[in-house]
XYZ file of C-alpha atoms in Angstrom:
560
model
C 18.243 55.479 8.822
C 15.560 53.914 6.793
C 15.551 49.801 6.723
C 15.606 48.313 3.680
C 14.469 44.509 3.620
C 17.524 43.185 1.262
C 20.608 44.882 0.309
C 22.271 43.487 -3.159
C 26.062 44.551 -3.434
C 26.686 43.751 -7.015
C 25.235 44.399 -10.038
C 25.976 41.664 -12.428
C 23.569 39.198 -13.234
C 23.347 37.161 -10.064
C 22.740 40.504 -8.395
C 20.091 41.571 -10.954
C 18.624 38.463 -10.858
C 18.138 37.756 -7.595
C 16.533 41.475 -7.236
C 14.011 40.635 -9.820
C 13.057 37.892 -8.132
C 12.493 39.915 -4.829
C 10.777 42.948 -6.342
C 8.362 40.880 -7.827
C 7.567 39.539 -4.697
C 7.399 42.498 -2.815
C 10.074 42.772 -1.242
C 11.691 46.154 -0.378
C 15.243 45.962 -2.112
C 18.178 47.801 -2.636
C 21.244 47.016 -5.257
C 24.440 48.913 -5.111
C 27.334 48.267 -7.049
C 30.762 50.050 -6.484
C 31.449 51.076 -10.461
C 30.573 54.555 -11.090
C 28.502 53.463 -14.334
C 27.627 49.614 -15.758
C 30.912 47.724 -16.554
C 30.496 47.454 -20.569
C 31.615 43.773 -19.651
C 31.168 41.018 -22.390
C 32.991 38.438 -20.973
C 30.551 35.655 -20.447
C 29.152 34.433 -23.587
C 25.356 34.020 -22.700
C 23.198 32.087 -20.200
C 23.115 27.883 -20.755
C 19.553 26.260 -20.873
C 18.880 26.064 -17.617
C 19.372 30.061 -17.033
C 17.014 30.775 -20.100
C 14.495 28.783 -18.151
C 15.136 31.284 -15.129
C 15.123 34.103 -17.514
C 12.000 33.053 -19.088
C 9.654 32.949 -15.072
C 11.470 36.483 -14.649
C 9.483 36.895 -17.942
C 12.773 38.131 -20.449
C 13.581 35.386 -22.263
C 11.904 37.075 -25.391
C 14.001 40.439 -24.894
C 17.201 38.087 -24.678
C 16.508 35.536 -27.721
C 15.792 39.008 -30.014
C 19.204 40.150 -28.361
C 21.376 37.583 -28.961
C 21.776 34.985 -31.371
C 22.074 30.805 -31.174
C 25.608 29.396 -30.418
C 27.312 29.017 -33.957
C 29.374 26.289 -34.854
C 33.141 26.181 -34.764
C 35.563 26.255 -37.662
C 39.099 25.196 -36.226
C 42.476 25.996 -38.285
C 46.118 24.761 -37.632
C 48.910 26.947 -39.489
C 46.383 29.027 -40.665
C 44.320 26.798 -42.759
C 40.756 25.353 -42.207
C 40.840 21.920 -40.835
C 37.527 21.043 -39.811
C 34.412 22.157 -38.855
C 31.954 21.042 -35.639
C 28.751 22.012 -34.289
C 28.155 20.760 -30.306
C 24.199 21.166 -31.095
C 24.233 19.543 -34.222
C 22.030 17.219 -32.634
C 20.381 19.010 -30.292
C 16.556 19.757 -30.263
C 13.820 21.039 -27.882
C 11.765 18.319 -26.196
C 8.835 18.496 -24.192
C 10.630 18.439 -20.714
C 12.985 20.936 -22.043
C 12.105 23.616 -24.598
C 15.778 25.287 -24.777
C 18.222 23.129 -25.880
C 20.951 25.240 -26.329
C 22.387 28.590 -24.610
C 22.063 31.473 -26.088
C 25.232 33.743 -27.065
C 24.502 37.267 -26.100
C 27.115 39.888 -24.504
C 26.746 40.197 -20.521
C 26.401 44.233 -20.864
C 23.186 43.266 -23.573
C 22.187 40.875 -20.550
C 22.847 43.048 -17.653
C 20.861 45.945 -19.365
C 17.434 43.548 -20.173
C 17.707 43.058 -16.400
C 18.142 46.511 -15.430
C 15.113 47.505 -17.331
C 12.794 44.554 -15.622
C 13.549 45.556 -12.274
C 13.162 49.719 -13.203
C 9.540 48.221 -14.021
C 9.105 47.495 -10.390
C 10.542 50.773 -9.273
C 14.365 49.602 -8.184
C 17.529 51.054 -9.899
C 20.987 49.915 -9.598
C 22.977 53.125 -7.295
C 26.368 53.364 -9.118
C 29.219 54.350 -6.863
C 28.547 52.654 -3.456
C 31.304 50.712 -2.255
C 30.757 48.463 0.759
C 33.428 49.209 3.331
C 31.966 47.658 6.558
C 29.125 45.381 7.539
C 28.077 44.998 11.424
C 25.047 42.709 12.260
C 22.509 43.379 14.809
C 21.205 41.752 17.605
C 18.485 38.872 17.218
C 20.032 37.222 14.259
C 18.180 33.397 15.012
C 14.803 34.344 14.532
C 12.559 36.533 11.858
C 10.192 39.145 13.514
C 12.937 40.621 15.770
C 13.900 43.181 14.500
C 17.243 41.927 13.749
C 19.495 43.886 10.950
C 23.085 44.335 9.415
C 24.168 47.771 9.285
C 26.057 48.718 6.251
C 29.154 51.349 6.129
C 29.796 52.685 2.949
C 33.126 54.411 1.604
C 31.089 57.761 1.040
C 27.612 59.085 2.006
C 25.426 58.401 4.829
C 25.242 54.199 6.353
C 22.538 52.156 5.508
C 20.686 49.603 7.235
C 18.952 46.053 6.049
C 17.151 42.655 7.250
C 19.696 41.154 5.030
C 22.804 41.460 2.760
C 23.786 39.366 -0.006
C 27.009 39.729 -1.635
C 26.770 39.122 -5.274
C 29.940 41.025 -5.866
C 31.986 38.633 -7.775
C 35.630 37.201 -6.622
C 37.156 39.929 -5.354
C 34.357 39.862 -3.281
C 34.251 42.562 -0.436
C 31.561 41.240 1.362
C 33.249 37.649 1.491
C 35.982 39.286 2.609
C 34.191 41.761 5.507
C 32.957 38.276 6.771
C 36.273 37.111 6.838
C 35.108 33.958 4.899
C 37.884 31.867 3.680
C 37.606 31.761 -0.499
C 40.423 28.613 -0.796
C 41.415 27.122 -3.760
C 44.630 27.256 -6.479
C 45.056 29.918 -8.794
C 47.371 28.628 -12.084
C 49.768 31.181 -13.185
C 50.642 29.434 -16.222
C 47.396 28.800 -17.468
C 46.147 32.083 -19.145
C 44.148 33.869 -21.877
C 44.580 37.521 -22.960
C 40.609 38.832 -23.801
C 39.279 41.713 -25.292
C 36.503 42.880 -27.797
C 37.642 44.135 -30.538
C 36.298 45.463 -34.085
C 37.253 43.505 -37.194
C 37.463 45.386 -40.422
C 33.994 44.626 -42.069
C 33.903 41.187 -44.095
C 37.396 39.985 -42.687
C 35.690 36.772 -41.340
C 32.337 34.853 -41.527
C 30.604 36.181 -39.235
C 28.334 32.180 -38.839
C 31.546 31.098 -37.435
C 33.116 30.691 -34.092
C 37.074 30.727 -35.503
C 39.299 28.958 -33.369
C 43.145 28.687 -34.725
C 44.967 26.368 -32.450
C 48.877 25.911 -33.033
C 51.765 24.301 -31.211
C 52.739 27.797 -30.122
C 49.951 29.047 -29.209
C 46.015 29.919 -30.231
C 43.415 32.599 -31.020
C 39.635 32.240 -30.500
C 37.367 34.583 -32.424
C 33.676 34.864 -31.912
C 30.862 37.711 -33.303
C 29.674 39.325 -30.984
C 25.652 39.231 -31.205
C 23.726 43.128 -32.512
C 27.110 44.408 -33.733
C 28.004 44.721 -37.162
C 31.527 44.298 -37.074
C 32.146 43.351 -32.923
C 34.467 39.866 -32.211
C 35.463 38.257 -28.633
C 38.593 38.120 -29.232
C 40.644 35.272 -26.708
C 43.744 33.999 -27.101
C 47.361 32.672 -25.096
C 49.652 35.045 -24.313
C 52.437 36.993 -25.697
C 55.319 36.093 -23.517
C 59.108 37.142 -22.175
C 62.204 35.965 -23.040
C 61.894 34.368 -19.774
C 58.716 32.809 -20.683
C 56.482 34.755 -18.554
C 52.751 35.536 -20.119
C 52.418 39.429 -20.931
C 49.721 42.286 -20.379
C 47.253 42.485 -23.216
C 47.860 45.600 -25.422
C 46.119 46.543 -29.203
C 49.849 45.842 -30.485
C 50.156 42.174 -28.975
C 46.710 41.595 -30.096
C 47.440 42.635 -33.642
C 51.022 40.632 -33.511
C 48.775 37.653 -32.572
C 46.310 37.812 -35.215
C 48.892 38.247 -37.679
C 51.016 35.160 -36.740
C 48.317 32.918 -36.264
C 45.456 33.285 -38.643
C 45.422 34.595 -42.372
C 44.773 37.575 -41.693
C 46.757 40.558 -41.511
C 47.064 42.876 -37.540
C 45.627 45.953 -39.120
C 42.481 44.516 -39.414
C 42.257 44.605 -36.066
C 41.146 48.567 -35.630
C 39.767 48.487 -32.110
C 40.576 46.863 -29.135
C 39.197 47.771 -25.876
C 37.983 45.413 -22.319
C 41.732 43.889 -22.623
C 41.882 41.674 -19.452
C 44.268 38.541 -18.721
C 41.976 35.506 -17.718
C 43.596 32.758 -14.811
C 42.565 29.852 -14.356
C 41.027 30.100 -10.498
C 39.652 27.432 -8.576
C 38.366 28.677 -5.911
C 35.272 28.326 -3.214
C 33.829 29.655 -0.088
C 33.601 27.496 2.499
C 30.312 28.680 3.858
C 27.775 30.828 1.660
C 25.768 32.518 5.033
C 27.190 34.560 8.205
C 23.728 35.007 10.074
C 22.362 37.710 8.149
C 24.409 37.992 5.022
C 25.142 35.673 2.305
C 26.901 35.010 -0.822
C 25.938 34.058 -4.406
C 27.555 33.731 -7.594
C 31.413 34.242 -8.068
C 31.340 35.662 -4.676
C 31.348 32.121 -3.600
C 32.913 30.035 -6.209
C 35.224 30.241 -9.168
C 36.300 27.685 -11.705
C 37.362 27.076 -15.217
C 36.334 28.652 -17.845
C 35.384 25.921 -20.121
C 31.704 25.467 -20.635
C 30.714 28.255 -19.801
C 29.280 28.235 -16.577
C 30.313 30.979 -14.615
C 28.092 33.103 -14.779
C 24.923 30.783 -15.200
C 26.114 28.959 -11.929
C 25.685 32.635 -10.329
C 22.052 32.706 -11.844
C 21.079 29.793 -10.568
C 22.608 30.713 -7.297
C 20.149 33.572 -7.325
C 17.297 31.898 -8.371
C 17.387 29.283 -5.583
C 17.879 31.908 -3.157
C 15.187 34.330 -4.054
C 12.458 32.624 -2.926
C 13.635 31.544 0.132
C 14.759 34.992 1.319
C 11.077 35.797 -0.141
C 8.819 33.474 1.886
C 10.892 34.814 5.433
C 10.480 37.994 5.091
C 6.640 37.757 4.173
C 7.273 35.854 7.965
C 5.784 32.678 6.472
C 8.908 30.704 6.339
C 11.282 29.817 9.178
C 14.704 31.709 8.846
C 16.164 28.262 9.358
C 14.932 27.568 5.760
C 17.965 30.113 4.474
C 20.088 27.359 5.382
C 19.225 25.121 3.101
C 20.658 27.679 0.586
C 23.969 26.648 0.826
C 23.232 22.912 1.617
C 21.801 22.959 -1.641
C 24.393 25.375 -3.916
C 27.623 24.424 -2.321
C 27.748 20.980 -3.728
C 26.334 21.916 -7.049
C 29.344 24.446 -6.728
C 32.028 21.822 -5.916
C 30.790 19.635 -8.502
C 30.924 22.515 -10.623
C 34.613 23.008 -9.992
C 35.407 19.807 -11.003
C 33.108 19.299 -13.912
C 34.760 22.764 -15.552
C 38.018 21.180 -14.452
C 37.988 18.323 -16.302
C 36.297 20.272 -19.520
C 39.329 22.567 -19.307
C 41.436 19.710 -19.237
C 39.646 17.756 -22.341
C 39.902 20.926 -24.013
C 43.502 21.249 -23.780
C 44.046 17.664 -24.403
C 41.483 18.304 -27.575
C 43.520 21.040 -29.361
C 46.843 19.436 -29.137
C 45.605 17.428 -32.077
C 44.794 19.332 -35.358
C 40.835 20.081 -35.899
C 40.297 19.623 -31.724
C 38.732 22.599 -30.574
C 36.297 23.955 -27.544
C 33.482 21.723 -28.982
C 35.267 19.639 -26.173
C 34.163 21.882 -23.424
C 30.406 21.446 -23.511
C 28.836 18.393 -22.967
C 25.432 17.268 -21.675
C 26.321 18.429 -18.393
C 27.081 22.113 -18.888
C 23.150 22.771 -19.422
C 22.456 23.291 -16.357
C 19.146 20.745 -16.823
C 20.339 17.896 -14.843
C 20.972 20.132 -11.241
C 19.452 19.039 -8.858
C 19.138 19.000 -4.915
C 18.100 14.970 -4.393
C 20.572 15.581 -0.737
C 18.520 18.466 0.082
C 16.560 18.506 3.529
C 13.769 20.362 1.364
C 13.533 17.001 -0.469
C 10.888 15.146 0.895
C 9.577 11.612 -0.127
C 6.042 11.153 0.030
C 4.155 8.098 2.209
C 5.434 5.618 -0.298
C 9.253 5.340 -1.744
C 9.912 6.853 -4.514
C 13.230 5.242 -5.931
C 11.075 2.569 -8.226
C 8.157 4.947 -9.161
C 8.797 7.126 -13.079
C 9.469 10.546 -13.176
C 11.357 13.218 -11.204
C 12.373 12.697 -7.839
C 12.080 15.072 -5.351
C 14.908 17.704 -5.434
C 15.318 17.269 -9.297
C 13.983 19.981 -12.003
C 10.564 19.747 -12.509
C 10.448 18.871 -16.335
C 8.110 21.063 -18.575
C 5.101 20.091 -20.821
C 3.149 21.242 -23.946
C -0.298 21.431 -22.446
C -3.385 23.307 -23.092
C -5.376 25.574 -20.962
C -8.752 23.242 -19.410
C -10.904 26.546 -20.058
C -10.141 28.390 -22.900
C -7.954 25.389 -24.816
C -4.908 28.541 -25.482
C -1.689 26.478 -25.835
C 0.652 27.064 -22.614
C 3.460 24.950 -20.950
C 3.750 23.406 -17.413
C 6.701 26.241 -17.253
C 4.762 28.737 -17.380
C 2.390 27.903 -15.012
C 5.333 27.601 -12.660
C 6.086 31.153 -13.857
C 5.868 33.687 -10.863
C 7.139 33.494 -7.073
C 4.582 30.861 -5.995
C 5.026 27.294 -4.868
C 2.598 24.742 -6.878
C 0.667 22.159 -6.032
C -0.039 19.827 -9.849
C -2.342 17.319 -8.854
C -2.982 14.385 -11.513
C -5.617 12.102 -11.943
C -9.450 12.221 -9.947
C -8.015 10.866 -6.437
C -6.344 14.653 -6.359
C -9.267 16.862 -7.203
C -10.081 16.778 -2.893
C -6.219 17.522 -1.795
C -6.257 19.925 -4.395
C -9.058 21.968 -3.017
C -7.796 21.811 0.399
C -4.464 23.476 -0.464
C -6.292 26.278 -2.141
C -8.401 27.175 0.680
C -5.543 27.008 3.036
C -3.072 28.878 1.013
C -4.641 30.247 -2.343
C -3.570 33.623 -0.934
C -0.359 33.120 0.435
C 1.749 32.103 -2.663
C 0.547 28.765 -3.621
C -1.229 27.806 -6.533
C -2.762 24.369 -7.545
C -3.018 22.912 -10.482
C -5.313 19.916 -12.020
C -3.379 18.259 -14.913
C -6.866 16.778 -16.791
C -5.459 13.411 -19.266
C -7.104 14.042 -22.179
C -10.013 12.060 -22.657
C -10.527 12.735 -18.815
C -14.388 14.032 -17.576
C -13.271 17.617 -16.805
C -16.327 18.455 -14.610
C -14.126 19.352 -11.400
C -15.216 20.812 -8.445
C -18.880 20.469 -6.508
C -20.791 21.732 -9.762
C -21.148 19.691 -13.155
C -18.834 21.439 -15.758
C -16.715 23.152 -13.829
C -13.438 23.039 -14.624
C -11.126 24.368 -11.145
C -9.916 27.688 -12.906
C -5.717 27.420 -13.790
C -6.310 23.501 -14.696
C -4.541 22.264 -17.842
C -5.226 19.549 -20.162
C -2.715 17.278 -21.188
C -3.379 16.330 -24.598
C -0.549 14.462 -26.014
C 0.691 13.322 -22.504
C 3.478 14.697 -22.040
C 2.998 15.617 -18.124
C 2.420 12.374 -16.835
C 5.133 11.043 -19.260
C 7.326 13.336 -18.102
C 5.939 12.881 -14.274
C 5.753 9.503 -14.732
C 2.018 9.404 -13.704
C 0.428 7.487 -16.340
C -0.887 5.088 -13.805
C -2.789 7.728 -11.574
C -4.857 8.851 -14.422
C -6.304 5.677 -15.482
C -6.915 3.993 -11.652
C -8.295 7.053 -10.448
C -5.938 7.132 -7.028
C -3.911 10.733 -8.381
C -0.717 11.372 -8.121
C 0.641 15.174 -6.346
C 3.544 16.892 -7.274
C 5.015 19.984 -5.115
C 6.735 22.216 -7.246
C 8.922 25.134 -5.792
C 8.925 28.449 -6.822
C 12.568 27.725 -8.808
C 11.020 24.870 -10.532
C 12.414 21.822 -8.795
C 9.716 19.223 -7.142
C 9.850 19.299 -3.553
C 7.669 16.295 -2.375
C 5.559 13.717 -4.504
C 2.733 11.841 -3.181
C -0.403 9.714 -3.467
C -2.470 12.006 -3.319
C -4.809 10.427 -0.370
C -1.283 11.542 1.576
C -2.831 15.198 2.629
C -0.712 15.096 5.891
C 2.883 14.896 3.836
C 1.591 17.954 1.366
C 0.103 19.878 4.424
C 3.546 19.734 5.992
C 5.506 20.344 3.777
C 3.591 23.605 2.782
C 3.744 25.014 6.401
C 6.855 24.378 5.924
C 7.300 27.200 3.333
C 4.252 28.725 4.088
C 3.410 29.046 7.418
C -0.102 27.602 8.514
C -2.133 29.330 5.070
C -5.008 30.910 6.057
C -3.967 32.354 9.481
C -0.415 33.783 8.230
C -0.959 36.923 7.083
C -1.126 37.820 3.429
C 2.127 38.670 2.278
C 2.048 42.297 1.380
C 2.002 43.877 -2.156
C 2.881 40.218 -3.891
C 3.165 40.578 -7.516
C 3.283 38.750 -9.808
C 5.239 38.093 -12.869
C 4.231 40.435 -15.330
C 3.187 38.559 -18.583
């Protein structure tokens, strides 16, 4: 049987993103999922900032902004009339650190299918119709080179065989469950929400809106659904018994629904289809790896609905673990370093459990009161922007301490910058020179110009790039030659990078400043940058030794 370097079970978008990631690399990747054809799934409503950041390196973002549409503001009713109106990013607006400052609403089938096409470009397509029924790893699991495995048993057609599995293959996870990993947790009975998508009868509603009718007896939540002319997300409580008990979702109960709690009458409901009954589950596995397979994404945690972050805690899941399964199978990076996978998602997980929690409960609290509504659910926090890993063994302070210098710490999100291009002044952003499955070295001020060098003769070929943030009225005449500016420098003009880095200082005393930056955008060390040793280590860290590790094979990169 042939080997395959990562089998995906799943094809959602953890799944699909995390096989982007690795294609691009690479990689030699398989995805499976056991649905004969995609799920036409809408159920999450689109990816938070944070995930457009993920979805902009993977180099989408465009394809999903023309796809979907900005989050619209709510208009909440009680007995059926208009009682106010609220929009959660009334006051939102891009900043330099952070060009998306809202998510994005777009259907997860719209979502799913964008992703499917980026990773046909690199020759991988989702197989349809391959359930995982059995998973036995081979010998060798502790170390990279050896030949070690996890054969895979399917429930028809011939086995298959990989270097590792990663189960991205949601709560019902089979994976999870072939591992015999515990998934503990409550499920709430009571709480639940009928779903569906259904077609309104053209002009019924204003389609600007997110309409939200909360009563004492109930509610109904109705949002357009983005590139459809006349599709809704339709959400609301349950029908229930005479003993009180919540019922199945049928077209009927949805109709009986719309007619008792909003203006408008059931037959204007014509189509209902995707009916599902949400519970609230709060759930988590209580270790995301099993020597050569691990999980990601619902897989390994569920939790509240409210603000959204579901699915977007799955991306993220994927995004952190992409490059790390990347760098050990180029056999630059220690195997060890796929531990730090779930040091570094299973709190953000359990915090994410109790943030959507507490949303859910503000929420509920919110529309007991007439004109409360699921503005209540999103806060600050349900970006995604303030993640980060600052407990994370990959989070290294430099020579000096770091808690009373500006800027990002090391295991927070490397902010972004408007900057412009040191050689051909095009306008770009410190984003998207992150932007492809390298690690990068951003050296500011003079004092960095040597360090910088260093790194790219060591490693310039094995997935690290470096690059000289200029100040603006800085002498740009890098390198050993007058007027050479080191090729991928930037300028920052308005000074926003060192604002944002905090590294005003460096560029005006001349010492330099240097900032590691993973590949998923979140800074791994800072240092003076006369502190070569810390940088040096901390790249063979993730990279092996540079020069005398091999060049990782067929590394591509993100396709701009």
């Amino acid at each position: 049987m042939g080997m395959t370097d990562v089998l995906i079970v799943g094809a959602g978008p953890t799944g699909l993103v995390l096989a982007c990631d690795l294609a691009r690399r690479g990689a030699a990747v398989r995805i499976v999922d056991r649905s004969p054809a995609p799920p036409r799934t809408s159920r999450a409503k689109g990816p938070n900032p944070r995930s457009l950041e993920i979805l902009d390196d993977l180099g989408v973002v465009e394809e999903v902004l023309a796809a979907g549409s900005a989050p619209l503001p709510m208009l909440k009713y009680r007995d059926r009339l208009p009682v106010a109106e609220a929009d959660p990013w009334a006051d939102a607006a891009p900043s330099p650190d952070a060009p998306y400052d809202r998510g994005w609403l777009i259907a997860q089938w719209r979502l799913e299918g964008i992703l499917r096409d980026r990773l046909a470009g690199y020759g991988v397509r989702v197989e349809p119709g391959r359930e995982v029924v059995g998973l036995t790893q081979g010998r060798g699991e502790g170390d990279g080179g050896d030949g070690g495995h996890v054969d895979v048993t399917y429930a028809d057609g011939p086995a298959g065989r990989a270097r590792y599995v990663v189960g991205c293959d949601g709560a019902h996870s089979s994976v999870r469950k072939l591992l015999g990993i515990g998934f503990e947790g409550t499920t709430d009975e009571d709480q639940v929400m009928v779903c569906g998508d259904v077609d309104l009868a053209e002009g019924a509603l204003d389609r600007t809106r997110w309409h939200q009718w909360f009563d004492e007896d109930g509610a109904v939540m109705l949002c357009p659904i983005p590139g459809t002319r006349t599709g809704w997300w339709f959400q609301a409580g349950p029908e229930r018994d005479g003993r009180g008990r919540p019922l199945a979702p049928t077209v009927d109960g949805f109709r009986r629904l719309l007619a008792h709690h909003t203006a408008l009458p059931g037959p204007a409901l014509a189509r209902a289809e995707l009916l599902s009954t949400y519970r609230v589950n709060v759930r988590m596995a209580d270790r995301y790896r099993a020597g050569r397979v691990l999980l990601a994404g619902d897989a390994a945690h569920v939790h509240a609905i409210a603000g959204g972050l579901g699915m977007n805690t799955g991306i993220q899941d994927a995004f952190n673990l992409g490059w790390k399964l990347g760098l050990v199978l180029a056999g630059h990076a220690d195997p060890q370093l796929l531990d730090t996978y779930e040091e570094e998602r299973l709190p953000v997980a359990a915090r994410t459990l109790d943030l959507t929690s507490e949303r859910l409960r503000a929420t509920l609290e919110a529309i007991r009161r007439p004109g409360g509504g699921l503005d209540a659910a999103f806060t600050a926090d349900t970006t995604g922007l303030g993640v980060g890993y600052r407990w994370s063994s990959l989070a290294v302070g430099g020579r000096e301490a770091e808690a009373d210098r500006p800027g990002p710490r090391a295991g927070d999100r490397a902010p972004d910058a408007p900057c412009a291009d040191a050689t051909t002044g095009v306008r770009t952003r410190l984003h998207r020179v992150f932007a492809g499955p390298r690690t990068t070295v951003l050296g500011f001020g003079p004092g960095s110009a040597a360090l910088l060098r260093g790194t790219a003769d060591a490693y310039g070929d094995a997935g690290v790039r470096v690059c000289r943030v200029y100040a603006a009225h800085e002498d740009r005449a890098g390198g050993s030659e007058p007027d050479v500016v080191e090729p991928g420098a930037v300028v920052d003009d308005a000074g926003h990078a060192a604002a944002a880095y905090g590294t005003e200082a460096s560029g005006r005393t001349g010492a330099g400043t240097v900032v590691v930056v993973r590949p998923d955008h979140h800074v791994g060390l800072v240092a003076p940058a006369d502190d070569a040793r810390s940088v040096r280590e901390y790249l063979r860290r993730l990279h092996g030794t540079g020069r005398s590790a091999e060049r990782s094979p067929g590394m591509v990169d993100a396709v701009r």
